[in-house]
Tab-separated table of C-alpha atoms in Angstrom:
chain	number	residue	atom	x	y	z
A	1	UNK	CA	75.454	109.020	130.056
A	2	UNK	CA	76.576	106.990	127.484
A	3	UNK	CA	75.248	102.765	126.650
A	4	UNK	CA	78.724	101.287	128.210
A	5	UNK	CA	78.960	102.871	131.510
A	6	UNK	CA	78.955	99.748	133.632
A	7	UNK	CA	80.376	98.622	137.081
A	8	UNK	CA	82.508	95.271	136.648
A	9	UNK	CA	82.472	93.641	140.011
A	10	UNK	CA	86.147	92.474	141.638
A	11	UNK	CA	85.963	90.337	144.046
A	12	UNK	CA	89.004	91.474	145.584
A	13	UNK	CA	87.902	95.035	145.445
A	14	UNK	CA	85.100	97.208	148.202
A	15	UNK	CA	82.215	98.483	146.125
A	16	UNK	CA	83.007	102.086	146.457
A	17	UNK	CA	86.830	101.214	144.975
A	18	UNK	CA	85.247	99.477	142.030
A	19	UNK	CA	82.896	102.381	141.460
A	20	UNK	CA	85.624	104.544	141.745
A	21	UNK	CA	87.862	102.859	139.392
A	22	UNK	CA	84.490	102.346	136.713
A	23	UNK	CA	84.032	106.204	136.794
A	24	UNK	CA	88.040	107.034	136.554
A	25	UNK	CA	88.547	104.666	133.674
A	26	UNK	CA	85.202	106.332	132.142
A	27	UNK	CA	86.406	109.785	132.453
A	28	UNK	CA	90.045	109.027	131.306
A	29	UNK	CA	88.857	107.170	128.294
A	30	UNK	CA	86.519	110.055	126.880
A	31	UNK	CA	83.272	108.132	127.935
A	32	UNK	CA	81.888	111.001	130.490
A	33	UNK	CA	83.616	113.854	128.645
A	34	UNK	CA	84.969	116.956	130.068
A	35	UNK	CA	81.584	119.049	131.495
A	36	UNK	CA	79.259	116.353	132.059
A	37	UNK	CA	77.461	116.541	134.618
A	38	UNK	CA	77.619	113.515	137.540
A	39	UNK	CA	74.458	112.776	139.112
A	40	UNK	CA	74.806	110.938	142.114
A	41	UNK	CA	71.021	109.124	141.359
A	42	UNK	CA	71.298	108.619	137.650
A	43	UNK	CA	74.872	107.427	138.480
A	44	UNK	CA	74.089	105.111	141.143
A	45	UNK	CA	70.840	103.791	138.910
A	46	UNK	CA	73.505	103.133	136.040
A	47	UNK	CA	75.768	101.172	138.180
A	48	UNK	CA	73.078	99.430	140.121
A	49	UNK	CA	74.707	100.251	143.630
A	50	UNK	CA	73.148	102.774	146.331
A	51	UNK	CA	74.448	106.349	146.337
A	52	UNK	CA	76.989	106.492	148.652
A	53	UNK	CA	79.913	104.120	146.835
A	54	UNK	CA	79.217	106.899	144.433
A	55	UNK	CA	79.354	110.051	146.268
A	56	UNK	CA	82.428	108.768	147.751
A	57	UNK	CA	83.982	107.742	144.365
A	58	UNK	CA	83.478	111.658	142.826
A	59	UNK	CA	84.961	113.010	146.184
A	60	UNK	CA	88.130	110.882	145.179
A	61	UNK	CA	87.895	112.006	141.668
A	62	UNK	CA	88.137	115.604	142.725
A	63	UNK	CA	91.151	114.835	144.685
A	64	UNK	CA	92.201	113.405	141.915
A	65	UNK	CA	91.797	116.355	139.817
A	66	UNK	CA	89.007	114.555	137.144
A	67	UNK	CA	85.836	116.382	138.502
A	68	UNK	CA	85.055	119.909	139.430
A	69	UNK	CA	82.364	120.852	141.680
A	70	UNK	CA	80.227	123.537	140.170
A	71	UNK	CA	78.140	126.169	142.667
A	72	UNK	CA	74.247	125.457	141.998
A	73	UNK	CA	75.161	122.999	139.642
A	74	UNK	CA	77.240	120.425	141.179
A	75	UNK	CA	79.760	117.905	139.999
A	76	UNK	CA	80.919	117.612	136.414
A	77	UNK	CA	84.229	115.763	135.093
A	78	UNK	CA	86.824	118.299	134.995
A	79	UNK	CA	87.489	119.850	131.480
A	80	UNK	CA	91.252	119.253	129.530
A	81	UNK	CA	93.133	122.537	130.274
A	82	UNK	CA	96.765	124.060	128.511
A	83	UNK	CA	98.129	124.120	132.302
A	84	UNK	CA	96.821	120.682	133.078
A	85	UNK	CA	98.558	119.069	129.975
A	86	UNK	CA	101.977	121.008	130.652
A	87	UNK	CA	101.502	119.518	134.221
A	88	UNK	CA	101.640	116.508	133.636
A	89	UNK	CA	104.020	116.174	130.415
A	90	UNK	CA	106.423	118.251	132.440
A	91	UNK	CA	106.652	115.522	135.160
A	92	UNK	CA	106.371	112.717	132.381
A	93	UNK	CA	109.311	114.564	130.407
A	94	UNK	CA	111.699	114.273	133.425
A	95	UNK	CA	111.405	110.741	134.414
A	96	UNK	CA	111.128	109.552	130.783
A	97	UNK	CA	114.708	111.426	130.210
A	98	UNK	CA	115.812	109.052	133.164
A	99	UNK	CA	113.980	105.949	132.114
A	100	UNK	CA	116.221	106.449	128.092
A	101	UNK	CA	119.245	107.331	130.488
A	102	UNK	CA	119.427	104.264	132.461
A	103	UNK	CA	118.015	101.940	129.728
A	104	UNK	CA	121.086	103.111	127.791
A	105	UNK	CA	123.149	102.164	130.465
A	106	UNK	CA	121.331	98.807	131.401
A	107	UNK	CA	119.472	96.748	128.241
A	108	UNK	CA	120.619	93.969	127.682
A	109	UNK	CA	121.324	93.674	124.026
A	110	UNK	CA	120.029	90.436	123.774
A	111	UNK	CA	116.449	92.466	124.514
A	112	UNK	CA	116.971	94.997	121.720
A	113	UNK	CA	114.901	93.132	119.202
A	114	UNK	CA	111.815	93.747	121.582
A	115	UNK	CA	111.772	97.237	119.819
A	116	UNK	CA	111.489	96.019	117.041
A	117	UNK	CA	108.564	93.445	117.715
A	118	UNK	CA	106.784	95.997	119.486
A	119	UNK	CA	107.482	98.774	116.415
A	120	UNK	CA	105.998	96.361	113.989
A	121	UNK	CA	102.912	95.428	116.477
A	122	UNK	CA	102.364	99.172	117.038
A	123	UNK	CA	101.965	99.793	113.023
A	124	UNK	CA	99.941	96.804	112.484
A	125	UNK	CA	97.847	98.845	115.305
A	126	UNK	CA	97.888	102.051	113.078
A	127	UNK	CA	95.893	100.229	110.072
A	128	UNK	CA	93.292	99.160	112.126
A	129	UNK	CA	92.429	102.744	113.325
A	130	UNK	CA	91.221	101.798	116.830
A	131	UNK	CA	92.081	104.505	119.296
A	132	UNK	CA	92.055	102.207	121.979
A	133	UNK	CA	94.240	99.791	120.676
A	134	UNK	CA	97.103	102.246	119.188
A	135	UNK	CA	96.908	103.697	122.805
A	136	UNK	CA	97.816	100.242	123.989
A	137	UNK	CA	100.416	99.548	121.991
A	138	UNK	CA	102.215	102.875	122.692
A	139	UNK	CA	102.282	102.574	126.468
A	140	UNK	CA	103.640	99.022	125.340
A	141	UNK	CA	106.314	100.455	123.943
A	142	UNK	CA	107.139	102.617	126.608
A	143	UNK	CA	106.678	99.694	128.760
A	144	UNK	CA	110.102	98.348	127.075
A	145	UNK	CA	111.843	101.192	128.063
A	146	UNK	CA	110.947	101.085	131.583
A	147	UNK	CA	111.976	97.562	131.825
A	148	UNK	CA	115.148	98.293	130.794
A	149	UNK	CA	115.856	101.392	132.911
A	150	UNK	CA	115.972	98.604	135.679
A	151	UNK	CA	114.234	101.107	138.782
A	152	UNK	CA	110.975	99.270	140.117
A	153	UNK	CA	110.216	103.222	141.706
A	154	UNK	CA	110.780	104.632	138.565
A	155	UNK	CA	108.348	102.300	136.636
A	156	UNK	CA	106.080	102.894	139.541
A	157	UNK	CA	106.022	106.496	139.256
A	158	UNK	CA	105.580	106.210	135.356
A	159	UNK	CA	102.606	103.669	135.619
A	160	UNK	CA	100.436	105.670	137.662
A	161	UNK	CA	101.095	109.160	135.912
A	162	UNK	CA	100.184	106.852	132.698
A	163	UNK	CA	96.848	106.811	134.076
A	164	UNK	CA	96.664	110.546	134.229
A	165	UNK	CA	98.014	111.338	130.730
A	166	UNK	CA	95.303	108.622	128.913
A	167	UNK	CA	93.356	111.358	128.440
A	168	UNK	CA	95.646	113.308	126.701
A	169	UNK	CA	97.491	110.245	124.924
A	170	UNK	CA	94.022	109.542	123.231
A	171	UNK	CA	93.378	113.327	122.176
A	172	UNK	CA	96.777	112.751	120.511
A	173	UNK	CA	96.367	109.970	118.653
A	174	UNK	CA	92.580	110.825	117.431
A	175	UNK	CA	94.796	113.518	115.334
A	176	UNK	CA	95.061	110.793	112.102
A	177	UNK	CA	98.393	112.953	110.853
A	178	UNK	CA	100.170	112.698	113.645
A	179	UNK	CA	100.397	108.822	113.918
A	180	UNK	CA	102.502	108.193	111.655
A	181	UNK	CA	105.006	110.410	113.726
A	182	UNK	CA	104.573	108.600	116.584
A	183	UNK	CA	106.196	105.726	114.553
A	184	UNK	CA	109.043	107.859	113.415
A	185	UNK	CA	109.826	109.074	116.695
A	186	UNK	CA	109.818	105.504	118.235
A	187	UNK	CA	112.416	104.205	115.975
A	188	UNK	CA	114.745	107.367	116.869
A	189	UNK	CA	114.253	106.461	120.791
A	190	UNK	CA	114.850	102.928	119.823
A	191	UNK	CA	118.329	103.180	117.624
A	192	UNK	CA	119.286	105.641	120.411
A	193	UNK	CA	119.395	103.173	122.992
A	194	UNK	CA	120.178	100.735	121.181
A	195	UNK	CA	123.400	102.992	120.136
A	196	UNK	CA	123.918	103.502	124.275
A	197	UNK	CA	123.693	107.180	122.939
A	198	UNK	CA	122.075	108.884	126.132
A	199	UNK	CA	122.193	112.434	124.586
A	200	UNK	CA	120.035	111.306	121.168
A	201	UNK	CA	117.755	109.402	123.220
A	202	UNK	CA	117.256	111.979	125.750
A	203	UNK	CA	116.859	114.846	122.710
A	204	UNK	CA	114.249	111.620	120.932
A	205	UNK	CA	111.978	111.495	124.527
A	206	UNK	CA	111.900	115.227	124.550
A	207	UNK	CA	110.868	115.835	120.770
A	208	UNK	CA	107.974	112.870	121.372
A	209	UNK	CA	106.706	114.409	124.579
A	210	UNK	CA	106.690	118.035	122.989
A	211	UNK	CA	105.097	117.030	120.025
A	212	UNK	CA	102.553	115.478	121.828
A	213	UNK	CA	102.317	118.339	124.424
A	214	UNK	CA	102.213	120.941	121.319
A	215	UNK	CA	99.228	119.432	119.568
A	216	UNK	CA	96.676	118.960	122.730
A	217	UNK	CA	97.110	122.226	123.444
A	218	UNK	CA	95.891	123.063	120.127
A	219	UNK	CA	93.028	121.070	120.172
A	220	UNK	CA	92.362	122.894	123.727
A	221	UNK	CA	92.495	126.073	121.970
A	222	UNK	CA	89.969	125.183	118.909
């Protein structure tokens, strides 16, 4: 179990919700990788709550698809699989085609330069070579897209999926040469829609989704 593994207490949140959102954000942020083991005790002890916030947190979390529970061994986080990845890129593929459809369609061009504030803020995030920080900057720029497409359910949809492809987003980006991609590939989605070209954007979103879909898979196989 690794040093930063801590509860953060919300007041606005039951204990067994904030436990459950510590261990999710662990587990989707590489902190308990992918076939550690989840002790209910050593968990709790970590934490500093009883067991049962905990218990009830990894049942979640196997709903959830994030832990696996092991005959004679127990519960472990659930390991990054080739069908899990095409899963969920599949899904994210579709509505991302809509979100570049209907931002086409609906940004204003008085909002076009926010590409190109949050282009230069994402390579400014490149140089510094945090992981966690390039990862925010791309969902950032994602995030303009949504805004545009101008569908509260449709940002909806894409926010919570975007918790289920972190993990993958970060095994993507921890690949050094394929960063500097990700750059490319936002400035074609950007002068798409900026162009109102639906068909280039929609070919852009597919390109960056495969790419990203192509090299985890990969990684998956060694």
């Amino acid at each position: 179990m690794q040093d930063q593994l801590k509860a953060v207490a919300d007041e606005y949140l039951p204990l067994r919700d904030v436990v459950f959102q510590t261990l999710r954000q662990a587990i989707l942020k590489g902190e308990l990788e992918p076939g550690e083991r989840l002790m209910e005790i050593q968990l709790a002890e970590r934490l500093g709550v009883s067991r049962t916030p905990v218990r009830e947190a990894i049942r979640k979390l196997e709903l959830e698809g994030l832990v696996v529970m092991i005959p004679r061994k127990g519960a472990e986080v659930a390991g990054i699989t080739e069908k899990n990845v095409r899963d969920v890129l599949e899904v994210r593929k579709a509505l991302e085609e809509l979100a570049v459809t209907l931002a086409c369609q609906r940004m204003e061009e008085s909002q076009f330069n926010q590409f190109d504030e949050q282009n230069h803020i994402f390579e400014e995030a490149l140089k510094t070579g945090d992981l966690a920080e390039i990862a925010k900057q791309d969902i950032d720029f994602h995030e303009v897209i949504y805004l545009a497409a101008g569908n509260e359910r449709l940002q909806q949809m894409l926010n919570n999926l975007r918790e289920q492809m972190y993990r993958y987003r970060m095994e993507y980006i921890k690949e050094e040469q394929q960063r500097s991609k990700l750059v490319l590939e936002h400035q074609e989605i950007a002068e798409a829609i900026q162009n109102r070209d639906v068909e280039r954007a929609k070919s852009a979103i597919r390109v960056h989704i495969d790419n990203q879909e192509m090299t985890v898979s990969q990684k998956i196989k060694g």
